[in-house]
PDB file of C-alpha atoms in Angstrom:
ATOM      1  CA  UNK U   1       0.000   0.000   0.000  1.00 56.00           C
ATOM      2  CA  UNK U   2       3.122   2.202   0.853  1.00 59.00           C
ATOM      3  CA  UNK U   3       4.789   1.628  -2.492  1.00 60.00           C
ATOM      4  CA  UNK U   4       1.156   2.294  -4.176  1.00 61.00           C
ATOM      5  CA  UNK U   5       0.504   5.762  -2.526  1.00 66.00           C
ATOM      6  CA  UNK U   6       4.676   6.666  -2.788  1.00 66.00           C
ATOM      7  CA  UNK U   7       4.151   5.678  -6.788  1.00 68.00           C
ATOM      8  CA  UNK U   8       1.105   8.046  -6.889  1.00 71.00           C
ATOM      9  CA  UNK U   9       2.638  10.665  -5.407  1.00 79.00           C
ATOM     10  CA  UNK U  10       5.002  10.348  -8.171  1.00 81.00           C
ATOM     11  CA  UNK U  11       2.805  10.089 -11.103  1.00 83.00           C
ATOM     12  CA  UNK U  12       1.043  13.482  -9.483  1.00 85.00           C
ATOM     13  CA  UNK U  13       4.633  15.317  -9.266  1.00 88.00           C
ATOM     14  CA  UNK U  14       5.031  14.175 -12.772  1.00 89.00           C
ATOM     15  CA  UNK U  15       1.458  15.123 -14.067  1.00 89.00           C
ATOM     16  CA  UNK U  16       2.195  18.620 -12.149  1.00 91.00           C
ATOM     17  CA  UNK U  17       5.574  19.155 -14.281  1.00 92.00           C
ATOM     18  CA  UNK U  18       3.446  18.561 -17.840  1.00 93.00           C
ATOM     19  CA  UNK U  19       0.539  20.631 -17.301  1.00 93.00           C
ATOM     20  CA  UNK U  20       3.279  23.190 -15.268  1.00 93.00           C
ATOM     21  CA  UNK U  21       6.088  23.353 -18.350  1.00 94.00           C
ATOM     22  CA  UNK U  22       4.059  21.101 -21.305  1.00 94.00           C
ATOM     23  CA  UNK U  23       3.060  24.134 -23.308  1.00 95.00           C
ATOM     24  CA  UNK U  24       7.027  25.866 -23.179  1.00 95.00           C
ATOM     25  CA  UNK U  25       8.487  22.353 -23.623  1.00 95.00           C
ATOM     26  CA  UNK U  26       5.921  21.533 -26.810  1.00 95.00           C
ATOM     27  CA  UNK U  27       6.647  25.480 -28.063  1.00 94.00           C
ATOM     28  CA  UNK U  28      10.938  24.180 -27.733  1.00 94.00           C
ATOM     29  CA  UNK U  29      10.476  20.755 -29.516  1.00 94.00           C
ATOM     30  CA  UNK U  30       7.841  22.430 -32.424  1.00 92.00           C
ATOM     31  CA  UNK U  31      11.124  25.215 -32.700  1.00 91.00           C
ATOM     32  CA  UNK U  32      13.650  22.234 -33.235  1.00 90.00           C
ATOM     33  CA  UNK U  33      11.364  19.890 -35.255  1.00 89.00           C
ATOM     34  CA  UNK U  34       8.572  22.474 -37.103  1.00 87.00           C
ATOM     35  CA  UNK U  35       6.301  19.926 -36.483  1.00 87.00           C
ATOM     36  CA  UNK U  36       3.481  19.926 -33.649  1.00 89.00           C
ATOM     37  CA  UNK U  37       2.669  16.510 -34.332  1.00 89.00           C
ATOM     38  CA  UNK U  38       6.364  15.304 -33.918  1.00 90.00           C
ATOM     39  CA  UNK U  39       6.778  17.377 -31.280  1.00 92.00           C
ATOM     40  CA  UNK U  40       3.646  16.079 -29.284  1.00 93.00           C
ATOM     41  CA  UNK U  41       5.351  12.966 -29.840  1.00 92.00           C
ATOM     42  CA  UNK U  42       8.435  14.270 -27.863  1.00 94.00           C
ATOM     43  CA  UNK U  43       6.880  15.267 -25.405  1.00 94.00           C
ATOM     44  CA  UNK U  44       5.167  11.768 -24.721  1.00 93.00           C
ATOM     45  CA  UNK U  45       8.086   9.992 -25.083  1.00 92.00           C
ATOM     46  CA  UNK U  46      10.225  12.274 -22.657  1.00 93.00           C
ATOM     47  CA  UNK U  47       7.035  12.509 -20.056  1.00 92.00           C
ATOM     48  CA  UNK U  48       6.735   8.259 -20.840  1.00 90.00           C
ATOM     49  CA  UNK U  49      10.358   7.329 -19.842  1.00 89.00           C
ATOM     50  CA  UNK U  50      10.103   9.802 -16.838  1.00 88.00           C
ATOM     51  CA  UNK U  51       7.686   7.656 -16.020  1.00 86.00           C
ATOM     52  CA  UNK U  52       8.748   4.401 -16.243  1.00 84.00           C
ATOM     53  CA  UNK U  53      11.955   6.038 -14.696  1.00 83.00           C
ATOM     54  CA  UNK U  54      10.113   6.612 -11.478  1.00 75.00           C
ATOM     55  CA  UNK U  55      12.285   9.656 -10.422  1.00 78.00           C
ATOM     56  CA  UNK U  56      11.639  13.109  -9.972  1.00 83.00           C
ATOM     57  CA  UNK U  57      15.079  14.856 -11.265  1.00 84.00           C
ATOM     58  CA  UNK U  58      16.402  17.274  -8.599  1.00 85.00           C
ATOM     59  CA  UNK U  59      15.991  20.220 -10.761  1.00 88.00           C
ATOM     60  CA  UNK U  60      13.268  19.712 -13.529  1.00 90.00           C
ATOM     61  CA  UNK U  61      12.678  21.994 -15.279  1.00 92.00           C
ATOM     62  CA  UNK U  62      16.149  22.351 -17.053  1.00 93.00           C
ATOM     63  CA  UNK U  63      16.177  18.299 -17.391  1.00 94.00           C
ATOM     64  CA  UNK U  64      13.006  18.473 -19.041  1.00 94.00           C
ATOM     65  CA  UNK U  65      14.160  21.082 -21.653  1.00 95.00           C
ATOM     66  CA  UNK U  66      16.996  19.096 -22.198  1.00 94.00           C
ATOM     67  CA  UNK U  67      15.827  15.983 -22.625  1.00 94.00           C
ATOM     68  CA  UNK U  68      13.383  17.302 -24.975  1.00 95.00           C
ATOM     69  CA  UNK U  69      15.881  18.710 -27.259  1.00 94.00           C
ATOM     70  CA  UNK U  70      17.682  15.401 -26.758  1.00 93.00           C
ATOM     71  CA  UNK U  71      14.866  13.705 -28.217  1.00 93.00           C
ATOM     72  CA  UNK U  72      14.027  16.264 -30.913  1.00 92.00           C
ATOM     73  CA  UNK U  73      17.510  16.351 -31.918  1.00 90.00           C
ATOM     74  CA  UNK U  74      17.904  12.505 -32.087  1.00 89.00           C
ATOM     75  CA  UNK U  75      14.534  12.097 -34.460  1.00 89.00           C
ATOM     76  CA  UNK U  76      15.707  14.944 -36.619  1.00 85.00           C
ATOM     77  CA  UNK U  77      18.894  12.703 -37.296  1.00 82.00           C
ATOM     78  CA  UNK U  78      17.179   9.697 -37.558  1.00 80.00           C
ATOM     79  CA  UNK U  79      15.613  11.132 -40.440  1.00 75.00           C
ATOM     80  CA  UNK U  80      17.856  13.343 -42.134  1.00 62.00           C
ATOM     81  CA  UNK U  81      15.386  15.808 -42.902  1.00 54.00           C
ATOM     82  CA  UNK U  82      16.003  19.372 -42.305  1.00 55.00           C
ATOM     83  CA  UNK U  83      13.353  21.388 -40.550  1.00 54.00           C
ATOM     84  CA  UNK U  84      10.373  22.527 -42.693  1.00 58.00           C
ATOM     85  CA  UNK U  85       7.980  24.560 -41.374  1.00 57.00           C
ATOM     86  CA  UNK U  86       4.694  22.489 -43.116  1.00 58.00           C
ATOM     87  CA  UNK U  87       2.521  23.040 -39.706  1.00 59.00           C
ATOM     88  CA  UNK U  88      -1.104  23.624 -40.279  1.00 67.00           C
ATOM     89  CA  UNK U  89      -1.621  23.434 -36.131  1.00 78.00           C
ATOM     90  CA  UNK U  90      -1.100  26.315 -34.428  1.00 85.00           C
ATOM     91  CA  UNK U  91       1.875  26.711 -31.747  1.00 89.00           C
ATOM     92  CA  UNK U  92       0.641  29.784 -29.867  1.00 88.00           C
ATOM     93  CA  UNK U  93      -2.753  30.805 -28.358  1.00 87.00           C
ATOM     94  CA  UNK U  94      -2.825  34.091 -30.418  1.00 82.00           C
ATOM     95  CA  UNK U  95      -3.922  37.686 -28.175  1.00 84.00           C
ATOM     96  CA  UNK U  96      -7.345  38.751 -29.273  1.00 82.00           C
ATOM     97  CA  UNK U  97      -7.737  35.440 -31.390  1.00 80.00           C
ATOM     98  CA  UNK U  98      -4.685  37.453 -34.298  1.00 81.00           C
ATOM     99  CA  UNK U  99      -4.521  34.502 -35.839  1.00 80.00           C
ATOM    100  CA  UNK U 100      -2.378  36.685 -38.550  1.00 81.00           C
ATOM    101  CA  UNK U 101       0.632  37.540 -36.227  1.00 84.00           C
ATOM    102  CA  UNK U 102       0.344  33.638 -34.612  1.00 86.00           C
ATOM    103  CA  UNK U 103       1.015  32.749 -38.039  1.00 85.00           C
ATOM    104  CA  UNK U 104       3.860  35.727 -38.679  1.00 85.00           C
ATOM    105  CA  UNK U 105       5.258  35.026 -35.461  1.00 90.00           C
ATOM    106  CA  UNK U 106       5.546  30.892 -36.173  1.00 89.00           C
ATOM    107  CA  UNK U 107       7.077  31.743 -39.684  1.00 87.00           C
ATOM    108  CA  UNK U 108       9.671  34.632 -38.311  1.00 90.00           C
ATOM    109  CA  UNK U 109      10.768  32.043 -35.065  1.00 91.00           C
ATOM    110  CA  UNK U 110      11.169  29.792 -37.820  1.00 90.00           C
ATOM    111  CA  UNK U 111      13.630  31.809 -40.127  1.00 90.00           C
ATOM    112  CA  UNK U 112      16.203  32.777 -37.096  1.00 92.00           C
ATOM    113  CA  UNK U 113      18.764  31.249 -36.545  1.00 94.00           C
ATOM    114  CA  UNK U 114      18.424  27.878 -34.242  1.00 92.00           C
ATOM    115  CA  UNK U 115      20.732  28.317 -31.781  1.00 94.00           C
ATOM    116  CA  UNK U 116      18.940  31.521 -31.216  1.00 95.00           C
ATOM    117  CA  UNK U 117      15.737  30.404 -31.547  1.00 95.00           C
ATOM    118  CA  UNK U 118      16.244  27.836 -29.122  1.00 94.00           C
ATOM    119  CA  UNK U 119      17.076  30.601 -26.417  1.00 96.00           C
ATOM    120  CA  UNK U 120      14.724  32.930 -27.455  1.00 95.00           C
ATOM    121  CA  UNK U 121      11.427  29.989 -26.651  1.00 95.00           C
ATOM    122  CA  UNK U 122      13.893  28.538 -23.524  1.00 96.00           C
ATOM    123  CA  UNK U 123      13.650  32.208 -22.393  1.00 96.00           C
ATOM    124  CA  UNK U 124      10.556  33.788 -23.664  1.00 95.00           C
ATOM    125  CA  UNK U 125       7.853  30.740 -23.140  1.00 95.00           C
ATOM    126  CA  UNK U 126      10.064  28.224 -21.063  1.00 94.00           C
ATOM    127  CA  UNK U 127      10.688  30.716 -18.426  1.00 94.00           C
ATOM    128  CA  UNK U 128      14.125  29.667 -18.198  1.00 95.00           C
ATOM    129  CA  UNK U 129      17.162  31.990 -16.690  1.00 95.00           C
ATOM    130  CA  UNK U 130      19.915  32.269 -18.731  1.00 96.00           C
ATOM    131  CA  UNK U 131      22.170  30.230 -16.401  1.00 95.00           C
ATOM    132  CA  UNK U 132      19.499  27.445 -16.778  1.00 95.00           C
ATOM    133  CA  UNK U 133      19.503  27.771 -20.735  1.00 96.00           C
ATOM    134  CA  UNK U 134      23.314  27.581 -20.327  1.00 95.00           C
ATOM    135  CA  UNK U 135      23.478  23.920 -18.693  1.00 93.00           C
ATOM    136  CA  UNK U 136      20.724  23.064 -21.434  1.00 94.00           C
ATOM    137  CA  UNK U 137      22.427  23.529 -24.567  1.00 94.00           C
ATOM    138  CA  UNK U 138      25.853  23.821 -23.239  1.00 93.00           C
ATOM    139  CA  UNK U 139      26.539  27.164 -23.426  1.00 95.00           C
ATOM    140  CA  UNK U 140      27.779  29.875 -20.824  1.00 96.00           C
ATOM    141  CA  UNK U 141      24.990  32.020 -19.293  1.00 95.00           C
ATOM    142  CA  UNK U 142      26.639  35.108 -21.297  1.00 95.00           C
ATOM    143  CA  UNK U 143      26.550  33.418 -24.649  1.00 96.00           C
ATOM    144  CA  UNK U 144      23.381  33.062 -23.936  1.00 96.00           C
ATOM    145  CA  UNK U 145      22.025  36.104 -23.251  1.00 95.00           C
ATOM    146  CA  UNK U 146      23.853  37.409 -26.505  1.00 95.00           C
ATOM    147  CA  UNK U 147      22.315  34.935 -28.396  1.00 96.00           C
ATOM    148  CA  UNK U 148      18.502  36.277 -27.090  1.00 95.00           C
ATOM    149  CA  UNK U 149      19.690  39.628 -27.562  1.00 93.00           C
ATOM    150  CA  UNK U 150      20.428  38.859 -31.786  1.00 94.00           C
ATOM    151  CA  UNK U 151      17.253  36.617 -31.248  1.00 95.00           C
ATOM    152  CA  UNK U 152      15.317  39.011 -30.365  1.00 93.00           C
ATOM    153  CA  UNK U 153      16.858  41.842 -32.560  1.00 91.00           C
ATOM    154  CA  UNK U 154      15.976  39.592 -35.661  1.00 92.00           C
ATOM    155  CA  UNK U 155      12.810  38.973 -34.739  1.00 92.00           C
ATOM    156  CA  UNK U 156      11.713  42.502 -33.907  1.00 91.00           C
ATOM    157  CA  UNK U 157      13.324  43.474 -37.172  1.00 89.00           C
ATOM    158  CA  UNK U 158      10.848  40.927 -39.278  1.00 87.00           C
ATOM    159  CA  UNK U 159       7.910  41.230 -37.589  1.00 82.00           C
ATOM    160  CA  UNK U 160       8.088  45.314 -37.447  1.00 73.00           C
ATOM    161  CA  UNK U 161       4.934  45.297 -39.329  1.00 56.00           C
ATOM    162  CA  UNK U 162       3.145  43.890 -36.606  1.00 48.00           C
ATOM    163  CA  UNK U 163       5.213  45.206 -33.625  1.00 50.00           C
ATOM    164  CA  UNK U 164       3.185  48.172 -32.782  1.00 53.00           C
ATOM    165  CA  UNK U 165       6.101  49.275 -30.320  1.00 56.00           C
ATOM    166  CA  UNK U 166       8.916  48.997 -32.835  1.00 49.00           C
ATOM    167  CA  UNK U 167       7.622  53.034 -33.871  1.00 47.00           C
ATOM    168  CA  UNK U 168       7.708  53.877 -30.668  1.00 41.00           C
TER     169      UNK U 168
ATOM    170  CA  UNK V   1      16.763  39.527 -13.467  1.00 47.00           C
ATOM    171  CA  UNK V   2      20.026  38.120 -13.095  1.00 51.00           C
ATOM    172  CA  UNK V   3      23.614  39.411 -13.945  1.00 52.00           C
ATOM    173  CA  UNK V   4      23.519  37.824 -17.369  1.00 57.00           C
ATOM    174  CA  UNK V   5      20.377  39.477 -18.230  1.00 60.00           C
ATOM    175  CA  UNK V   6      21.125  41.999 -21.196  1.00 55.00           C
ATOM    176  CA  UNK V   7      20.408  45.581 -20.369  1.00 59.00           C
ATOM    177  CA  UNK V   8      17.079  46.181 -21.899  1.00 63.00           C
ATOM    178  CA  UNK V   9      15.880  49.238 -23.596  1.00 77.00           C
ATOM    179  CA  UNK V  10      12.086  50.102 -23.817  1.00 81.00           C
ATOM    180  CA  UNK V  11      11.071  49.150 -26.934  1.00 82.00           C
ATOM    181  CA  UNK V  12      12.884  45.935 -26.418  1.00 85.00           C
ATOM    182  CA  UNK V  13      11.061  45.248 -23.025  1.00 87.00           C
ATOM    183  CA  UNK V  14       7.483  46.140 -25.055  1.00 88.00           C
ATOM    184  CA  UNK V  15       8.807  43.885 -27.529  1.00 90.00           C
ATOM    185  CA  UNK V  16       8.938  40.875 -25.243  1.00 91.00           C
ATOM    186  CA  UNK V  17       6.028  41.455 -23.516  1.00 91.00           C
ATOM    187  CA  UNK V  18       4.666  41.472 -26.607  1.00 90.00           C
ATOM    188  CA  UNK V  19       5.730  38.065 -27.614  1.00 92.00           C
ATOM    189  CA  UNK V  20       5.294  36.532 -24.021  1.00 92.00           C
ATOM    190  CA  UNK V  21       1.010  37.761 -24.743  1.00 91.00           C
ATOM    191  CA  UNK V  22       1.386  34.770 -27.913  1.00 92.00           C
ATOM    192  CA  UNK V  23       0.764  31.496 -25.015  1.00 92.00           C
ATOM    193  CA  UNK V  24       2.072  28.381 -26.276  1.00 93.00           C
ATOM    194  CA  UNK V  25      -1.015  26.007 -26.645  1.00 91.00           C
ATOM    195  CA  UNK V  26      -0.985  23.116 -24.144  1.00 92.00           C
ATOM    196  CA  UNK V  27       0.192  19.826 -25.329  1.00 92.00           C
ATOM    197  CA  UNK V  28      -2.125  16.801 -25.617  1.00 89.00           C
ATOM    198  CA  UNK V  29      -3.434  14.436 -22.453  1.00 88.00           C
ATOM    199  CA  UNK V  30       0.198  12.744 -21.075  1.00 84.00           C
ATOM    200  CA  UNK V  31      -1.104   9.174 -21.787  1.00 80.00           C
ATOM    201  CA  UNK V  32      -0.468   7.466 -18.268  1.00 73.00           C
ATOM    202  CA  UNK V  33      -1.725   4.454 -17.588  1.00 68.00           C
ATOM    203  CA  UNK V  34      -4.461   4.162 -14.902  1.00 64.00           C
ATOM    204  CA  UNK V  35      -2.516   4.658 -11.642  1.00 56.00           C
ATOM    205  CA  UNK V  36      -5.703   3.890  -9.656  1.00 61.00           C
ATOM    206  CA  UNK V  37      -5.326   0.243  -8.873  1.00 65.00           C
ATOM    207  CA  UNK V  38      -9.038  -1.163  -9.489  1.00 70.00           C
ATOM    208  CA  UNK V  39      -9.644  -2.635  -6.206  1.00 75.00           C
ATOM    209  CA  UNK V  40     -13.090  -3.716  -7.439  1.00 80.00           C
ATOM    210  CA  UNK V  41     -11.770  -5.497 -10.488  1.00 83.00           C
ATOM    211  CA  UNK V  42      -9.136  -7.388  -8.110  1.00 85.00           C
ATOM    212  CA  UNK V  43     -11.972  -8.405  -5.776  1.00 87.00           C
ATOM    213  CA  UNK V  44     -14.266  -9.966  -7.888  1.00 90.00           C
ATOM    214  CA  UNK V  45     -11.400 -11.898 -10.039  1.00 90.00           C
ATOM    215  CA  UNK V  46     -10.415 -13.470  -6.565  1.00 91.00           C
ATOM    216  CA  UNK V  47     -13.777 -14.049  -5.414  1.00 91.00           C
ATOM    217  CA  UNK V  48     -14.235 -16.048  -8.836  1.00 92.00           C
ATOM    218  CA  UNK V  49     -10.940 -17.787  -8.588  1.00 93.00           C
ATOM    219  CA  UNK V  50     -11.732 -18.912  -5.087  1.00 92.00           C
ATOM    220  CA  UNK V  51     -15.089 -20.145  -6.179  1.00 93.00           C
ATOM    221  CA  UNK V  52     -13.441 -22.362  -9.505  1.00 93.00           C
ATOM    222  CA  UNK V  53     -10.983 -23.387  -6.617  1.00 92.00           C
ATOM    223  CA  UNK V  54     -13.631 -24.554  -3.869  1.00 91.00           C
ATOM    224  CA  UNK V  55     -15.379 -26.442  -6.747  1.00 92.00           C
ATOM    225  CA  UNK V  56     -12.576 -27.590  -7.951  1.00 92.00           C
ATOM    226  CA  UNK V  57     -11.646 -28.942  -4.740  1.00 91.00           C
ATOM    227  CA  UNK V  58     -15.047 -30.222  -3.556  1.00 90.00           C
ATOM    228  CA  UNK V  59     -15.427 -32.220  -7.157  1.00 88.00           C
ATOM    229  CA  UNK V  60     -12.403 -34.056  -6.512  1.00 87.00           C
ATOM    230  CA  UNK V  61     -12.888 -34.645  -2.915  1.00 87.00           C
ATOM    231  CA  UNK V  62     -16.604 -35.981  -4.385  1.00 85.00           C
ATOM    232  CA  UNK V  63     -14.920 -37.981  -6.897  1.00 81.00           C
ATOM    233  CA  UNK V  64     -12.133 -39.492  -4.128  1.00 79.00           C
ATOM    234  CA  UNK V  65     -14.858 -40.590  -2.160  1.00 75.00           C
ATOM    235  CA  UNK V  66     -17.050 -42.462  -4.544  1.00 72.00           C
ATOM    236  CA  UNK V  67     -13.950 -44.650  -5.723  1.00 71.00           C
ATOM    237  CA  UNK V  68     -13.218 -45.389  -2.554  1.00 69.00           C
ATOM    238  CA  UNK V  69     -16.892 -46.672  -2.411  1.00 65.00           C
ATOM    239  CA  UNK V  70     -16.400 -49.098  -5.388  1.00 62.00           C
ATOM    240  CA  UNK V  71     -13.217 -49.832  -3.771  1.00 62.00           C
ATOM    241  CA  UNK V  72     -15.033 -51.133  -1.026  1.00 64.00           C
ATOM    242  CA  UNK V  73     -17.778 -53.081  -2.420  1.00 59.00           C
ATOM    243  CA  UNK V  74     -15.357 -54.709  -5.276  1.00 57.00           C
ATOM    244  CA  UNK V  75     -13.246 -55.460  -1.593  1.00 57.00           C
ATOM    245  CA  UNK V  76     -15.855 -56.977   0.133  1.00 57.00           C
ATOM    246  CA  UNK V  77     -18.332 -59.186  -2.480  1.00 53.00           C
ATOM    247  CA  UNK V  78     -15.700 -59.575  -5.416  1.00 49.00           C
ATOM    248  CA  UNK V  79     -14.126 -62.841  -5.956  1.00 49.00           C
ATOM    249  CA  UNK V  80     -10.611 -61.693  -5.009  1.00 47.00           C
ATOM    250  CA  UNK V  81     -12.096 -61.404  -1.339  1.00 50.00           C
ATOM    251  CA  UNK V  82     -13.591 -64.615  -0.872  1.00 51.00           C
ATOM    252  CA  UNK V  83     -12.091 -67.359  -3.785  1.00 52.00           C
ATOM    253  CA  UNK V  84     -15.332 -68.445  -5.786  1.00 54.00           C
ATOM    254  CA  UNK V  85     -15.111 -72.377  -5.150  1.00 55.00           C
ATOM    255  CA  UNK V  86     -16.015 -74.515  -7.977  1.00 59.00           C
ATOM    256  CA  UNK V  87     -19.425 -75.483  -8.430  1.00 68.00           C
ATOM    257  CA  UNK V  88     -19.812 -78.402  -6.696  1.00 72.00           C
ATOM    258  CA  UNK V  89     -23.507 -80.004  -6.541  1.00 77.00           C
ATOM    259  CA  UNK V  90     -24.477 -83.113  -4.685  1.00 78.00           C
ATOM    260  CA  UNK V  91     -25.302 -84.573  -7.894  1.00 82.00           C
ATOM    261  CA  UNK V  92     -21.327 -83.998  -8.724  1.00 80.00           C
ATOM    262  CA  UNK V  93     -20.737 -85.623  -5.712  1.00 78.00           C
ATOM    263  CA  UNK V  94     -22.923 -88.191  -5.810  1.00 82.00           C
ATOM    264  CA  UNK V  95     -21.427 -89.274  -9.413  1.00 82.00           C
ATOM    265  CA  UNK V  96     -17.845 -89.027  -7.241  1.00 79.00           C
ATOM    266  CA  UNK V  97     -18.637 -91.303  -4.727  1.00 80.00           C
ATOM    267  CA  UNK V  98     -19.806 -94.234  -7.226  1.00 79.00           C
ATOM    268  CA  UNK V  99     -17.199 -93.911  -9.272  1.00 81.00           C
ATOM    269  CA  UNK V 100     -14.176 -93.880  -6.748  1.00 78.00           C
ATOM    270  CA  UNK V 101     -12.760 -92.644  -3.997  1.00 80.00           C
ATOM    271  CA  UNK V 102      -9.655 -90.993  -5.256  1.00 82.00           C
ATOM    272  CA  UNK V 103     -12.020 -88.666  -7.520  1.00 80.00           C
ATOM    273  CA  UNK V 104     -14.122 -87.686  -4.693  1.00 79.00           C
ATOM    274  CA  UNK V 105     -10.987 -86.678  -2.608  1.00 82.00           C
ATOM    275  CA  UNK V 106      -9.482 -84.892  -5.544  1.00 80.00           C
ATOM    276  CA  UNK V 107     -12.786 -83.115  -5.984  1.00 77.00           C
ATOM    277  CA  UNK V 108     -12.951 -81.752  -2.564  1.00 77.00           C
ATOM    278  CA  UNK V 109      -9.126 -80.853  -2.527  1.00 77.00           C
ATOM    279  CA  UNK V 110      -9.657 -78.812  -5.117  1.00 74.00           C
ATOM    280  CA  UNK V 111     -12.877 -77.064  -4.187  1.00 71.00           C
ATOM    281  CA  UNK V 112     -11.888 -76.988  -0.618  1.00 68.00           C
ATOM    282  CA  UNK V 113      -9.270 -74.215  -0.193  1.00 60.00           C
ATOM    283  CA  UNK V 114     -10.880 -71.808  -2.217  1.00 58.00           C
ATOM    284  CA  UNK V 115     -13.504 -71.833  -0.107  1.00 61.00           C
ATOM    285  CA  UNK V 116     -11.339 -69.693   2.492  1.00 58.00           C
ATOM    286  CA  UNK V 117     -10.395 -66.454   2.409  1.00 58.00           C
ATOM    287  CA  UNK V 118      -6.753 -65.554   0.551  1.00 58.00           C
ATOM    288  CA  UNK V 119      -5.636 -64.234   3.550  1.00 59.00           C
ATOM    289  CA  UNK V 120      -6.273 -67.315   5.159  1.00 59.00           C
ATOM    290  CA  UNK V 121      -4.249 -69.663   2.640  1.00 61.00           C
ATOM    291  CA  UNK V 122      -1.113 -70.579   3.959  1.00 66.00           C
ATOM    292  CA  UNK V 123      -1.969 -70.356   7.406  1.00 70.00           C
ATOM    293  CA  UNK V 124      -2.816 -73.547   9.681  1.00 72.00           C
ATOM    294  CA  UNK V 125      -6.302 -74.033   9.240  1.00 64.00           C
ATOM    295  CA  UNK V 126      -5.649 -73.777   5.207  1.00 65.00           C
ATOM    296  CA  UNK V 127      -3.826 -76.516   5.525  1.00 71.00           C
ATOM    297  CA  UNK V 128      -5.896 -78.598   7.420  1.00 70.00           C
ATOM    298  CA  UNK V 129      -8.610 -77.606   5.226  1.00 65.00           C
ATOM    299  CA  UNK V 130      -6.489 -79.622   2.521  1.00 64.00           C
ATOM    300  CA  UNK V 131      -6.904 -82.746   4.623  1.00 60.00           C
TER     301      UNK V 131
END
């Protein structure tokens, strides 16, 4: 009965993490793979083997990121394709249902660079710290933070017909 | 903010609280398996399996008993019990005695010991049943 209510205990911390980081972690593996479906997959298969796993890492939320990517990574060279953005689901809840600038915004994240895509979403919709994004991809926190800053730069820069505070 | 966070100008502030408005949609239903252990379920399998068992159990113990029955009955009016004599009818004997003597002896020497038990042959009064 012990082992039953320790193992559910478990399952709920592990539940918790998905509904607490699943929509960053889906937003990171769509960014690597440009694929929701694929990256759904990911997810499931990261979230399965925690599972089966059994343990709760000490610091989660970096492990999940990076095991996501690990997995993302490891399908993209499995099949030797390079990333297409051919998505008809959407990655974002839009503001005011925009469905225009969700589009823009998927297409622009798209066209950056990936290792500054990845730490614009690890930053922007992971919620990450920069010393957290570091130990994820391997980076220092500073190269980090300069890669968000030409992230962002870029992004601003192709989306300035939507930004409505790039006039400002 | 920490001391790798990029100084951040206005616009570029707007900018990302721009971006951080666009919410990342919410992945499907983490397939777990059912973690509630259906106590119910369990319950009735073993009530089932314990009634297969106890009829199980009671059919052979049914079974058990009615050989030993036969058993008994074969024991104690079959032939292996009590050694069937020959038929011997006073006619038979009758034909004996005017014939001769030896034949008459031979007759009830041979019908004589099989009139006693098996467990008996062997024994002293088998063998003064031979005389």
């Amino acid at each position: 009965m012990k082992f039953f209510s320790r193992r559910r205990s478990q399952i709920d911390e592990i539940q918790a993490l998905y509904h607490q980081h699943g929509p960053g972690l889906l937003l990171y593996a769509c960014s690597l793979l440009g694929r929701k479906h694929a990256a759904e997959d990911v997810l499931q298969q990261v979230f399965m083997k925690l599972l089966e796993q059994n343990v709760i890492p000490e610091e989660p939320k970096p492990y999940l990121f990076r095991a996501v990517q690990n997995v993302a990574l490891n399908l993209l060279r499995s099949e030797s394709k390079h990333v297409e953005l051919a998505d008809i689901e959407p990655w974002f809840e839009a503001p005011r249902q925009d469905h225009a600038a969700r589009i823009a915004l998927t297409v622009e994240l798209m066209r950056i660079p990936e290792e500054q895509r990845q730490v614009l979403v690890l930053h922007i919709w992971g919620g990450l710290s920069f010393d957290e994004i570091g130990t994820v991809i391997a980076v220092s926190a500073n190269t980090a933070a300069s890669r968000y800053r030409y992230a962002l730069q870029k992004l601003r820069a192709s989306m300035q017909p939507k930004d409505p505070y790039v006039d400002e | 903010m920490s001391m790798n966070e990029p100084p951040k100008d206005e616009a570029q502030d707007h900018f990302e609280q721009h971006l951080v408005r666009f919410r990342p949609v919410a992945p499907r239903a983490l397939a777990i398996p059912s973690r509630n252990v259906p106590w119910g379920t369990v319950a009735v399998a073993a009530t089932v399996l314990l009634v297969i068992a106890g009829l199980l159990v009671m059919k052979r113990l049914r079974h058990t008993a009615d050989e030993s029955v036969v058993a008994r009955t074969i024991q104690t009016v079959g032939p292996d019990r009590y050694g069937v004599a020959l038929p011997i009818t006073l006619a038979k004997l009758n034909a004996a005695l005017r014939t001769s003597d030896h034949d008459l002896n031979q007759m009830l020497d041979q019908a004589s010991p099989r009139l006693l038990p098996r467990e008996h042959r062997g024994t002293a009064l088998f063998e003064l049943g031979k005389e």
